[in-house]
Short mmCIF file of C-alpha atoms (C1' of nucleotides) in Angstrom, two decimals:
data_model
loop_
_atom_site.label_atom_id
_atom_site.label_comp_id
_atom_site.label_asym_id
_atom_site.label_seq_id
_atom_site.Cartn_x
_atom_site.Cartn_y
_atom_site.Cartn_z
CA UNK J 12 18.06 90.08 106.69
CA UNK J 13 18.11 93.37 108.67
CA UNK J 14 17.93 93.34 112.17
CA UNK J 15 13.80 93.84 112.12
CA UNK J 16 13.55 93.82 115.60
CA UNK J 17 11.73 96.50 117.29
CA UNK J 18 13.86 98.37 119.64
CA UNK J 19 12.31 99.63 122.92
CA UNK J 20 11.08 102.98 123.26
CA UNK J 21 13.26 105.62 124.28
CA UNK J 22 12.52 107.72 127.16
CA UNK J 23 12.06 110.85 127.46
CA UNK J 24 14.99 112.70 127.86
CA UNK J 25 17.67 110.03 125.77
CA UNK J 26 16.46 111.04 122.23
CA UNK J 27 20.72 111.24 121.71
CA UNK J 28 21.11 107.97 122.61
CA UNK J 29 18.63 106.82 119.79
CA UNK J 30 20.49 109.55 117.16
CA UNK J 31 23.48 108.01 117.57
CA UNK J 32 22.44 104.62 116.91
CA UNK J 33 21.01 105.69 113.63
CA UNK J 34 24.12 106.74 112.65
CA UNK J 35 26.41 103.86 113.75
CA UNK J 36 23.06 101.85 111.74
CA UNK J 37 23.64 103.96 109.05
CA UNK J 38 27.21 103.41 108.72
CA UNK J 39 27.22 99.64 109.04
CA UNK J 40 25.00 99.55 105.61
CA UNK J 41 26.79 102.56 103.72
CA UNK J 42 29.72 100.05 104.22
CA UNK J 43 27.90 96.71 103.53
CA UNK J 44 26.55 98.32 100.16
CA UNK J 45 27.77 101.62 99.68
CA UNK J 46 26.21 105.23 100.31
CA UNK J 47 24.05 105.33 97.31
CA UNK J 48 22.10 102.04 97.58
CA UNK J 49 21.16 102.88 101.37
CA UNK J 50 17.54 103.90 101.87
CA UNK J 51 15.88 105.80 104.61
CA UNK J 52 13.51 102.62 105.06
CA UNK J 53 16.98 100.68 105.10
CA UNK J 54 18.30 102.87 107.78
CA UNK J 55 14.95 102.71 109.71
CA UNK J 56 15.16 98.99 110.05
CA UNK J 57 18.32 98.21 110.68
CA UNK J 58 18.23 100.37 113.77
CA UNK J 59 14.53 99.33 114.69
CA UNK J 60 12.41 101.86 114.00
CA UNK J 61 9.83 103.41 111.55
CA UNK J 62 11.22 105.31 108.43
CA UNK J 63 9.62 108.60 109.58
CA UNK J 64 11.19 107.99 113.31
CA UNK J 65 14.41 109.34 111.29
CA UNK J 66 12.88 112.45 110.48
CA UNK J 67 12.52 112.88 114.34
CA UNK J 68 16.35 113.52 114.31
CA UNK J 69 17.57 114.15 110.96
CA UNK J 70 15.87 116.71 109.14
CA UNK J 71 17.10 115.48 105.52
CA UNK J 72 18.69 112.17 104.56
CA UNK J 73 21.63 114.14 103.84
CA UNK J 74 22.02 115.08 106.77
CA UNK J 75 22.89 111.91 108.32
CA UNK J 76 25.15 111.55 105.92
CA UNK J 77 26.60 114.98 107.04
CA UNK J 78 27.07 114.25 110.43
CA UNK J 79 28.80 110.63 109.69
CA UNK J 80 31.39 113.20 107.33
CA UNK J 81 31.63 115.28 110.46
CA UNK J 82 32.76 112.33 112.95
CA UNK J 83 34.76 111.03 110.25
CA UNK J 84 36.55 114.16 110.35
CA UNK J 85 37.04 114.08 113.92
CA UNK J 86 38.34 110.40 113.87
CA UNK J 87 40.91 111.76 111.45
CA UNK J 88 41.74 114.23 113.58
CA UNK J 89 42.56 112.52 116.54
CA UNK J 90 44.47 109.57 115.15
CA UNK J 91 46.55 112.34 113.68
CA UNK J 92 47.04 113.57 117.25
CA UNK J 93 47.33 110.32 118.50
CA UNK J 94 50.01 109.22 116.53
CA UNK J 95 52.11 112.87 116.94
CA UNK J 96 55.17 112.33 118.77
CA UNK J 97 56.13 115.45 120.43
CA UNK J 98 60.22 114.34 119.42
CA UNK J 99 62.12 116.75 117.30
CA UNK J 100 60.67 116.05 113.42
CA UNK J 101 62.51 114.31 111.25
CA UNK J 102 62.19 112.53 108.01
CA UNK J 103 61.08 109.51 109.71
CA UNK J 104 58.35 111.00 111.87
CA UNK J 105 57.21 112.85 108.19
CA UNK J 106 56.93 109.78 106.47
CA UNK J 107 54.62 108.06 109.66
CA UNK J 108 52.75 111.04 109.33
CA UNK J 109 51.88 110.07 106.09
CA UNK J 110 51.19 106.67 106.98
CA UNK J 111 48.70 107.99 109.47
CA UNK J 112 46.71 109.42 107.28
CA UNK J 113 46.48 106.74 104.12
CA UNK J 114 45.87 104.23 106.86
CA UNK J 115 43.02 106.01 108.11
CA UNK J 116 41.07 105.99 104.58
CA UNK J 117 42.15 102.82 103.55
CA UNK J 118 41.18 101.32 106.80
CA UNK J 119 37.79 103.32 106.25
CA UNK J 120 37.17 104.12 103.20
CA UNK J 121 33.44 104.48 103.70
CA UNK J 122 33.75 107.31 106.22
CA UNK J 123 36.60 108.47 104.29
CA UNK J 124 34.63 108.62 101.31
CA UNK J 125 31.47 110.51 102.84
CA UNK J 126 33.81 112.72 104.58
CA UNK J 127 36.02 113.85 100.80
CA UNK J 128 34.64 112.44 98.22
CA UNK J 129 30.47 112.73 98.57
CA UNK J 130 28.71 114.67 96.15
CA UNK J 131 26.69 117.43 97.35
CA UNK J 132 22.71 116.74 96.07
CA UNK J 133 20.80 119.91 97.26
CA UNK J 134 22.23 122.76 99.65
CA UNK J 135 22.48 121.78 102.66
CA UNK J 136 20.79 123.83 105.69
CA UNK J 137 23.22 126.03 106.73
CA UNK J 138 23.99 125.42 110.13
CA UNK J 139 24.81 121.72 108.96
CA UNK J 140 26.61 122.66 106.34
CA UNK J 141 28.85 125.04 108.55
CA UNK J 142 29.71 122.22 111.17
CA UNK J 143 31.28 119.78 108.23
CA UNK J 144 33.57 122.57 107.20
CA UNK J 145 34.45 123.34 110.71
CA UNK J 146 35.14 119.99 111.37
CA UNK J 147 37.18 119.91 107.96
CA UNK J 148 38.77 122.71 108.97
CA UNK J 149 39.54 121.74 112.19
CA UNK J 150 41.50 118.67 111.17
CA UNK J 151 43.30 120.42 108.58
CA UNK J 152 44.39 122.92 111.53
CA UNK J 153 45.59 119.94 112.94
CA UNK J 154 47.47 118.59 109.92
CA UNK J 155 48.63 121.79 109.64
CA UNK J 156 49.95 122.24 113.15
CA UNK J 157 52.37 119.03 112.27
CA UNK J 158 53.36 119.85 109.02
CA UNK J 159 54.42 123.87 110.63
CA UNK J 160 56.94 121.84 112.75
CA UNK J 161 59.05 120.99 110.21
CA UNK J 162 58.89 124.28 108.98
CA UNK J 163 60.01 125.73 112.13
CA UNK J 164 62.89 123.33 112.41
CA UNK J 165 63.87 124.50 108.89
CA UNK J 166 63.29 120.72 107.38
CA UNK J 167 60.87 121.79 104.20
CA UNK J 168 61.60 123.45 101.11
CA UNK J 169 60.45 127.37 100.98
CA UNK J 170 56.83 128.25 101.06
CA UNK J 171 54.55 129.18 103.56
CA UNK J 172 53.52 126.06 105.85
CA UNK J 173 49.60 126.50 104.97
CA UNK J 174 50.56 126.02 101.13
CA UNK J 175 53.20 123.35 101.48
CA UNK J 176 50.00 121.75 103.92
CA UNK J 177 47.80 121.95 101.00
CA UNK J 178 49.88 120.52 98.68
CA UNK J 179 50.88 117.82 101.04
CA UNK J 180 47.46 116.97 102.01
CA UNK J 181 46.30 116.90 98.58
CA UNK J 182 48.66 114.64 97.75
CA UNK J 183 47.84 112.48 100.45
CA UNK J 184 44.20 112.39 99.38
CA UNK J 185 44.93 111.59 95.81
CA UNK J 186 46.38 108.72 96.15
CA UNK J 187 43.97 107.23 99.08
CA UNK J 188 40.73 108.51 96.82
CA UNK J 189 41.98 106.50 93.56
CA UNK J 190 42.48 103.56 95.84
CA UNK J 191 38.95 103.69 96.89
CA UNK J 192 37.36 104.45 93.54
CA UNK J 193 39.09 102.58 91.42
CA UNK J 194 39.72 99.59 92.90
CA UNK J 195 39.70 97.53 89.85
CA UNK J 196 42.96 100.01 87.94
CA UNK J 197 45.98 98.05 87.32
CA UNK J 198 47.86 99.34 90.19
CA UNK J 199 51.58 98.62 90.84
CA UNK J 200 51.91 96.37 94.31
CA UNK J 201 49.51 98.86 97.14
CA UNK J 202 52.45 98.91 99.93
CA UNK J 203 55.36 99.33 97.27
CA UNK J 204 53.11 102.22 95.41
CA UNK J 205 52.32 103.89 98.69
CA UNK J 206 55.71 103.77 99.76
CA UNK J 207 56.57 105.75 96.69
CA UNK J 208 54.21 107.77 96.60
CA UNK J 209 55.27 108.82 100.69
CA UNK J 210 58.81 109.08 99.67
CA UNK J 211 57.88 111.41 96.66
CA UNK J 212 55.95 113.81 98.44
CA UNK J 213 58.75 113.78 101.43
CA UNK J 214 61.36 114.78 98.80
CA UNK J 215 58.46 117.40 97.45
CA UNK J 216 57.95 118.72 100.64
CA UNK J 217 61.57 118.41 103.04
CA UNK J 218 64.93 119.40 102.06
CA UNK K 16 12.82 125.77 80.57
CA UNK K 17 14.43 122.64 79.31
CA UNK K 18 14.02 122.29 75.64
CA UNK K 19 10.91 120.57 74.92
CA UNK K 20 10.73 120.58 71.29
CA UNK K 21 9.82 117.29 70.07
CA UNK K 22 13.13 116.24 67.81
CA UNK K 23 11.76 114.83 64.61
CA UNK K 24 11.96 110.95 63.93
CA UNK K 25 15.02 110.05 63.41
CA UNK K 26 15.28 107.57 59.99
CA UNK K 27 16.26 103.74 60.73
CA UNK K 28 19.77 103.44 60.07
CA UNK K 29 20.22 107.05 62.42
CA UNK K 30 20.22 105.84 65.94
CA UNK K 31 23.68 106.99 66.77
CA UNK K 32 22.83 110.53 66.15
CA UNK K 33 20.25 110.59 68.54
CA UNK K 34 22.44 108.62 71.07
CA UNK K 35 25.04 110.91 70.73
CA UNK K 36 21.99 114.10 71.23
CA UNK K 37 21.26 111.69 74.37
CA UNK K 38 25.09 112.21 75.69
CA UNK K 39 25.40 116.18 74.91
CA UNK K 40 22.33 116.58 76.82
CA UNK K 41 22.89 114.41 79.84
CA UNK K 42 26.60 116.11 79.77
CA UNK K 43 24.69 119.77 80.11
CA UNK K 44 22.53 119.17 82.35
CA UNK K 45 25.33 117.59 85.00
CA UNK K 46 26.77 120.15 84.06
CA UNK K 47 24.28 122.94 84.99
CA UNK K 48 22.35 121.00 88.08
CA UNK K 49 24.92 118.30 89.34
CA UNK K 50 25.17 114.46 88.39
CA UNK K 51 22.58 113.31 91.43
CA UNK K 52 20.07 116.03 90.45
CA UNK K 53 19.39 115.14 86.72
CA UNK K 54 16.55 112.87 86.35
CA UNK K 55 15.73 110.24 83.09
CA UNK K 56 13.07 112.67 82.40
CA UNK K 57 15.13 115.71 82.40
CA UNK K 58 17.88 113.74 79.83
CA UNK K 59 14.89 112.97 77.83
CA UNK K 60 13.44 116.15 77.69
CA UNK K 61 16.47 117.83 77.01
CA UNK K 62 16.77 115.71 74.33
CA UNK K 63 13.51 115.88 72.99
CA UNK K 64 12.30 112.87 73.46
CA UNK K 65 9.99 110.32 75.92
CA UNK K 66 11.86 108.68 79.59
CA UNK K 67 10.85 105.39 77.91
CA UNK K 68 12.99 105.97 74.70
CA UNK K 69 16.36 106.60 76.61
CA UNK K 70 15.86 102.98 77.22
CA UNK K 71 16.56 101.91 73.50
CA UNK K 72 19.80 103.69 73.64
CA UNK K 73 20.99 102.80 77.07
CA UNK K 74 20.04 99.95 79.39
CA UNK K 75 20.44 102.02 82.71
CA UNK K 76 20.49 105.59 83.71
CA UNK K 77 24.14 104.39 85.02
CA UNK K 78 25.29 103.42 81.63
CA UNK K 79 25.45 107.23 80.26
CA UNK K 80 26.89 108.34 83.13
CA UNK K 81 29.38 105.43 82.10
CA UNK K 82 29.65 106.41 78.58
CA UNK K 83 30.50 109.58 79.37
CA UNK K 84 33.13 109.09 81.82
CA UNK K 85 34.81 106.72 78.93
CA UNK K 86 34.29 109.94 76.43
CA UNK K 87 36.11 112.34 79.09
CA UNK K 88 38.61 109.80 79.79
CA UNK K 89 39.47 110.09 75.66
CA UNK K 90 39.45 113.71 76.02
CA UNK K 91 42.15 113.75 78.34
CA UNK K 92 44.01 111.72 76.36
CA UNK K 93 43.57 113.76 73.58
CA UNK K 94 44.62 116.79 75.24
CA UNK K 95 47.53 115.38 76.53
CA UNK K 96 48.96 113.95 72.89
CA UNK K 97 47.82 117.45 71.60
CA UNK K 98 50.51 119.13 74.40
CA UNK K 99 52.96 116.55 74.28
CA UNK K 100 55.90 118.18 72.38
CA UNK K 101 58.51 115.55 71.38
CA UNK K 102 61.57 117.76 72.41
CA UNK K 103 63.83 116.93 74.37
CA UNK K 104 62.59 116.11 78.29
CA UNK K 105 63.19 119.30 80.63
CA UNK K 106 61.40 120.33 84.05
CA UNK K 107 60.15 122.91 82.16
CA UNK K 108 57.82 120.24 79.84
CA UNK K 109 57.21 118.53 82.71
CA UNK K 110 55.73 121.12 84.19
CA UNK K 111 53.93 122.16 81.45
CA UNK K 112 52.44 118.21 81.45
CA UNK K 113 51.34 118.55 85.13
CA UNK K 114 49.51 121.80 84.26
CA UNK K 115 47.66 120.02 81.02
CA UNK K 116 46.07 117.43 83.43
CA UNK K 117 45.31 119.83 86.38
CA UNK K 118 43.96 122.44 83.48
CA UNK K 119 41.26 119.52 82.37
CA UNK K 120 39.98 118.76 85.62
CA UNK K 121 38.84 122.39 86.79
CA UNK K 122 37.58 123.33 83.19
CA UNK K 123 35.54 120.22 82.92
CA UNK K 124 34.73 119.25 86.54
CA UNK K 125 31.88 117.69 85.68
CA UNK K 126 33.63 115.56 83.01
CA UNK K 127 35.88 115.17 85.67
CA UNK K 128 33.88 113.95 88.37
CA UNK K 129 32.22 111.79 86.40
CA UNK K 130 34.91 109.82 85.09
CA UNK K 131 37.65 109.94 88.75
CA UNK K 132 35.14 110.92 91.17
CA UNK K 133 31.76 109.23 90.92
CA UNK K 134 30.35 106.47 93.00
CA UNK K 135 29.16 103.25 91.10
CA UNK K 136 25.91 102.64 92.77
CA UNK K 137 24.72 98.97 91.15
CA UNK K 138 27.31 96.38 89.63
CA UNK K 139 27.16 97.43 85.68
CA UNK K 140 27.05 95.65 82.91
CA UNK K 141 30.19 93.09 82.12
CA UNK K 142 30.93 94.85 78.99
CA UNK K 143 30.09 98.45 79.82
CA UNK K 144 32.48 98.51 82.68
CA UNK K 145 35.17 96.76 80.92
CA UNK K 146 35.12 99.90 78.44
CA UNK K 147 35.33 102.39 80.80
CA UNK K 148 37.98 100.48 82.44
CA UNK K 149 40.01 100.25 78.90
CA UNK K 150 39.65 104.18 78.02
CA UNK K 151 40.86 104.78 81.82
CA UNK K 152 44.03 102.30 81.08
CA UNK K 153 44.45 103.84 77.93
CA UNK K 154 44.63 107.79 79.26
CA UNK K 155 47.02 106.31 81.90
CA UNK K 156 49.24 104.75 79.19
CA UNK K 157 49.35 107.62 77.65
CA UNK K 158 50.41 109.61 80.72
CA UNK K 159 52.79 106.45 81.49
CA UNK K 160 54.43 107.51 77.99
CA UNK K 161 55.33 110.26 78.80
CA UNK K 162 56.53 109.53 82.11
CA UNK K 163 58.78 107.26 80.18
CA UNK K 164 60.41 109.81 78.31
CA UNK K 165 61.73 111.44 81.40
CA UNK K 166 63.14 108.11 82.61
CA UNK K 167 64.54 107.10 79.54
CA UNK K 168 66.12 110.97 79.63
CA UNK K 169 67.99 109.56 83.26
CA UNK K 170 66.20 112.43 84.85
CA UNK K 171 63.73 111.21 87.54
CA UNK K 172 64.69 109.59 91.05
CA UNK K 173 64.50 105.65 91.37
CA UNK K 174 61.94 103.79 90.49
CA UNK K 175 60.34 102.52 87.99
CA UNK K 176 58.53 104.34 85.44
CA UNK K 177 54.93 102.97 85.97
CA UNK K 178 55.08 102.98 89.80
CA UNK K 179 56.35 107.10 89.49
CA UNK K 180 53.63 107.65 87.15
CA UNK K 181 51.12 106.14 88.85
CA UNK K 182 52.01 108.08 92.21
CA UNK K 183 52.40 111.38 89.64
CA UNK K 184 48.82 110.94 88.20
CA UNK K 185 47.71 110.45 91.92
CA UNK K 186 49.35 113.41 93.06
CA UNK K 187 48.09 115.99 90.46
CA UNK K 188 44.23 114.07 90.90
CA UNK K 189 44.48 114.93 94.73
CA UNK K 190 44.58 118.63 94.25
CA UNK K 191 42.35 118.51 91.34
CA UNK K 192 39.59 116.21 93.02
CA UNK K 193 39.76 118.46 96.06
CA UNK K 194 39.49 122.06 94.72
CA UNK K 195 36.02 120.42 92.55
CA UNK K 196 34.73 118.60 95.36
CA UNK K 197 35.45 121.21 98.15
CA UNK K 198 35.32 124.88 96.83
CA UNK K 199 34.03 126.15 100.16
CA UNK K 200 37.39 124.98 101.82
CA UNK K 201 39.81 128.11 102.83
CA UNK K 202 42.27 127.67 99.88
CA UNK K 203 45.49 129.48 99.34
CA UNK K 204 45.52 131.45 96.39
CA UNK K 205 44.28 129.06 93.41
CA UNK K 206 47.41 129.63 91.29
CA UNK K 207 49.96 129.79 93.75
CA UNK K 208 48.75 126.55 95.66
CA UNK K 209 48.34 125.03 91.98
CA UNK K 210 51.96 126.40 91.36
CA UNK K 211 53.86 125.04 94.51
CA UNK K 212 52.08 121.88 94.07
CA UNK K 213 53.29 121.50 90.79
CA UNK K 214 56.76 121.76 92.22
CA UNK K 215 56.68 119.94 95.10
CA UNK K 216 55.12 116.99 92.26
CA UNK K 217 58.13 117.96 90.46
CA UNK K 218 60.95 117.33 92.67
CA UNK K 219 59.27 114.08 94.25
CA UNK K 220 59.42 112.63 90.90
CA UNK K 221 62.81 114.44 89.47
CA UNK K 222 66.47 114.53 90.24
"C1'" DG L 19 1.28 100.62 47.42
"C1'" DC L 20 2.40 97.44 51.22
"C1'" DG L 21 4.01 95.13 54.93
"C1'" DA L 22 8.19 94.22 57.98
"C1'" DT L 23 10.48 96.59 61.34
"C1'" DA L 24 12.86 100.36 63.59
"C1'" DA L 25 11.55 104.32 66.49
"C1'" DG L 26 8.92 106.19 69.89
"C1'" DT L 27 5.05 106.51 73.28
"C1'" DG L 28 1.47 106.37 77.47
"C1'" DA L 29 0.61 103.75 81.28
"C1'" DT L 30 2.34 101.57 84.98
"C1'" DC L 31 5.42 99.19 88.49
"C1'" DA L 32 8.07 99.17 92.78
"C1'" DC L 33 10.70 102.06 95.34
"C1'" DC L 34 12.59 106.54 96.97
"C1'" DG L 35 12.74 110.80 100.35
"C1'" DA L 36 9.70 113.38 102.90
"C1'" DT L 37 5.38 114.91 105.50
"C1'" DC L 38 1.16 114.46 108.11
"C1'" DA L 39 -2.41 113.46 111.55
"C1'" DA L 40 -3.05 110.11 114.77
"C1'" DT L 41 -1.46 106.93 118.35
"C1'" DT L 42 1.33 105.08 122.06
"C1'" DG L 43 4.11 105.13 126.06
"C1'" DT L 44 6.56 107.80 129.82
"C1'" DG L 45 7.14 110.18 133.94
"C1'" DA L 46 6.15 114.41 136.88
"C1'" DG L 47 2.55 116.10 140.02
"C1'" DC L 48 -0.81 114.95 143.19
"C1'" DG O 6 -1.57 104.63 142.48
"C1'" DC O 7 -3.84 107.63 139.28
"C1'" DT O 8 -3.92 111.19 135.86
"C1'" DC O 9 -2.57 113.60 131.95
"C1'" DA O 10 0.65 116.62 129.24
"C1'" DC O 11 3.81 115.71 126.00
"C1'" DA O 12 7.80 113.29 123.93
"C1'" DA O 13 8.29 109.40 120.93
"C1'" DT O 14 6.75 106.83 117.22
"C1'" DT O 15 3.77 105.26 113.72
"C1'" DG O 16 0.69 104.02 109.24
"C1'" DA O 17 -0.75 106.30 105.40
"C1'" DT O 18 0.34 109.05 101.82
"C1'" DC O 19 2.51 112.51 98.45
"C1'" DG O 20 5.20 113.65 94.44
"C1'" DG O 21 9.11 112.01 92.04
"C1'" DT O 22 12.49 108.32 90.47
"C1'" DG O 23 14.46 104.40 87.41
"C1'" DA O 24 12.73 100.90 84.74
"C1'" DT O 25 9.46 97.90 81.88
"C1'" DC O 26 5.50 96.84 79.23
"C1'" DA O 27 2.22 96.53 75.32
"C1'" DC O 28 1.06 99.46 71.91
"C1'" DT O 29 1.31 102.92 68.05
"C1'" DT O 30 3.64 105.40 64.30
"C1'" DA O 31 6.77 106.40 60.67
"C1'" DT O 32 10.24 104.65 57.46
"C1'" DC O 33 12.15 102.01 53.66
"C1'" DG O 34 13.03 97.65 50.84
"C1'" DC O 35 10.28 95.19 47.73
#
DNA sequence: GCGATAAGTGATCACCGATCAATTGTGAGC
DNA sequence: GCTCACAATTGATCGGTGATCACTTATCGC
């Protein structure tokens, strides 16, 4: 079923080249058959080498897992700078905003789900762990960044622009995350329930 | 360290006692170690029992994860009949409502997490996940209810009731979902992020 | 008492993440 | 072209996991 076929040895110096291709491997199956029912072995042979070739790059299963949270981060973060128009804000460019970012996890709801909604096993190694919340942080800086424009241009109710961020991004993620879980939840019609849901957290969040 | 005093036989027609001993002690050990990090043998020692026995209670390890995510699902519902005062509909009690659900979630994460949050590894069983399913529909009628109230009352923006409540419930499980499954993230003060969000909730959803 | 049966167990299975010593292949130096 | 240090990779294996089995033990209706 997996692609068993032995992939050539890597020279010497191109060990990232292999690392990376675990990880695009590894994120193929976590969305074939979700995180949890993805083994190491699994992992191994769908990118054509030995299980404890892994360890040669990862130093925990978790890991891997870590570093696909960190790039999903990053993806975030750039369609969110992608998709910023550098026009004066207005309600419109809010609610695309928005769209952006419940796009982006329903469009990828694996890497959205490893990046917000993964449980923690053990404690990570610390270095690791630091990287994911930079990376969190860094596209929350970016979120951020937008949702200060409208506070400069006086648009948003009071409240400092990192809280009304918070609150906006939380209620962003609420809605994607409940999406993913619970897929099988009565929900109302998906585009007229996440138009809603945009408009209520524009008239939350703008004047 | 985990109680290992053998429980005494339990008497034929007494099975549910010791499936309910099963629960409390699965529910304190995710509790104390995390949902991924509990073992069959830790449950069953916990409970004082053998691995093998859990299996004449539950089919799967899955299943009491399941069973208790239906039981915290009925706790929220309680709590939320237990705070609903049948006054007349203000921003005031609907404030008070937001802060009943938000108030569950970060004194029970682990209830929490278990029954919004967690990943369903295998497919369960037909019947198991059609319960869990039915206690989830019936905390959201509940919460629907009393969405209702404020519609009937002519005070809530366009729309109807079960597409606001179902962007509501979503908004107060983003924040909720994110403070458990994030606490290293740089949040604003707890209470004042809690607070604004609240509000912002409040006037997406109000007049 | 006694036997049917519910309640509970030790042994064991296949699989998991992780580690190890041993092996294979690569490429720089000559 | 040959050699050889070392990066790259491996088979074997460890302890632990969820689950299943045949078997034993205690209870309760008769």
């Amino acid at each position: 079923m997996a692609t068993t076929v032995r992939s050539v040895r890597k020279a010497k110096g191109h060990g990232a080249e292999r690392r990376q291709e675990i990880l695009d491997a590894a994120l193929m199956l976590f969305a074939q058959r979700g995180i949890l029912a993805v083994s190491t072995r699994d992992i191994a042979a769908a990118t054509g080498i030995s299980q404890p070739a892994l360890y040669a790059y990862f130093r925990t299963r978790e890991e891997i897992t870590a570093v696909l949270c960190e790039q999903a981060f990053l993806e975030l973060r750039n369609r969110m700078l992608a998709a910023a128009d550098h026009q004066a804000p207005t309600r419109a460019s809010f609610i695309r905003m928005c769209r952006v970012y419940i796009d982006f996890g329903l469009q990828q709801p694996d890497a959205y789900r490893v990046a917000f909604m993964l449980e923690k096993g053990g404690p990570q190694p610390q270095e690791t762990k630091a990287r994911i919340i930079a990376a969190g942080v860094e596209s929350f800086d970016c979120f951020h960044g937008q949702v200060a424009r409208f506070v400069a241009a006086g648009l948003t109710r009071p409240g400092e622009s990192v809280l009304l961020s918070q609150s906006l991004w939380a209620g962003l993620h609420g809605l994607v995350s409940l999406l993913i879980a619970r897929p099988d939840f009565p929900w109302a019609d998906r585009e007229v329930l996440i138009a809603r849901h945009i408009a209520a957290l524009s008239d939350g969040v703008l004047l």
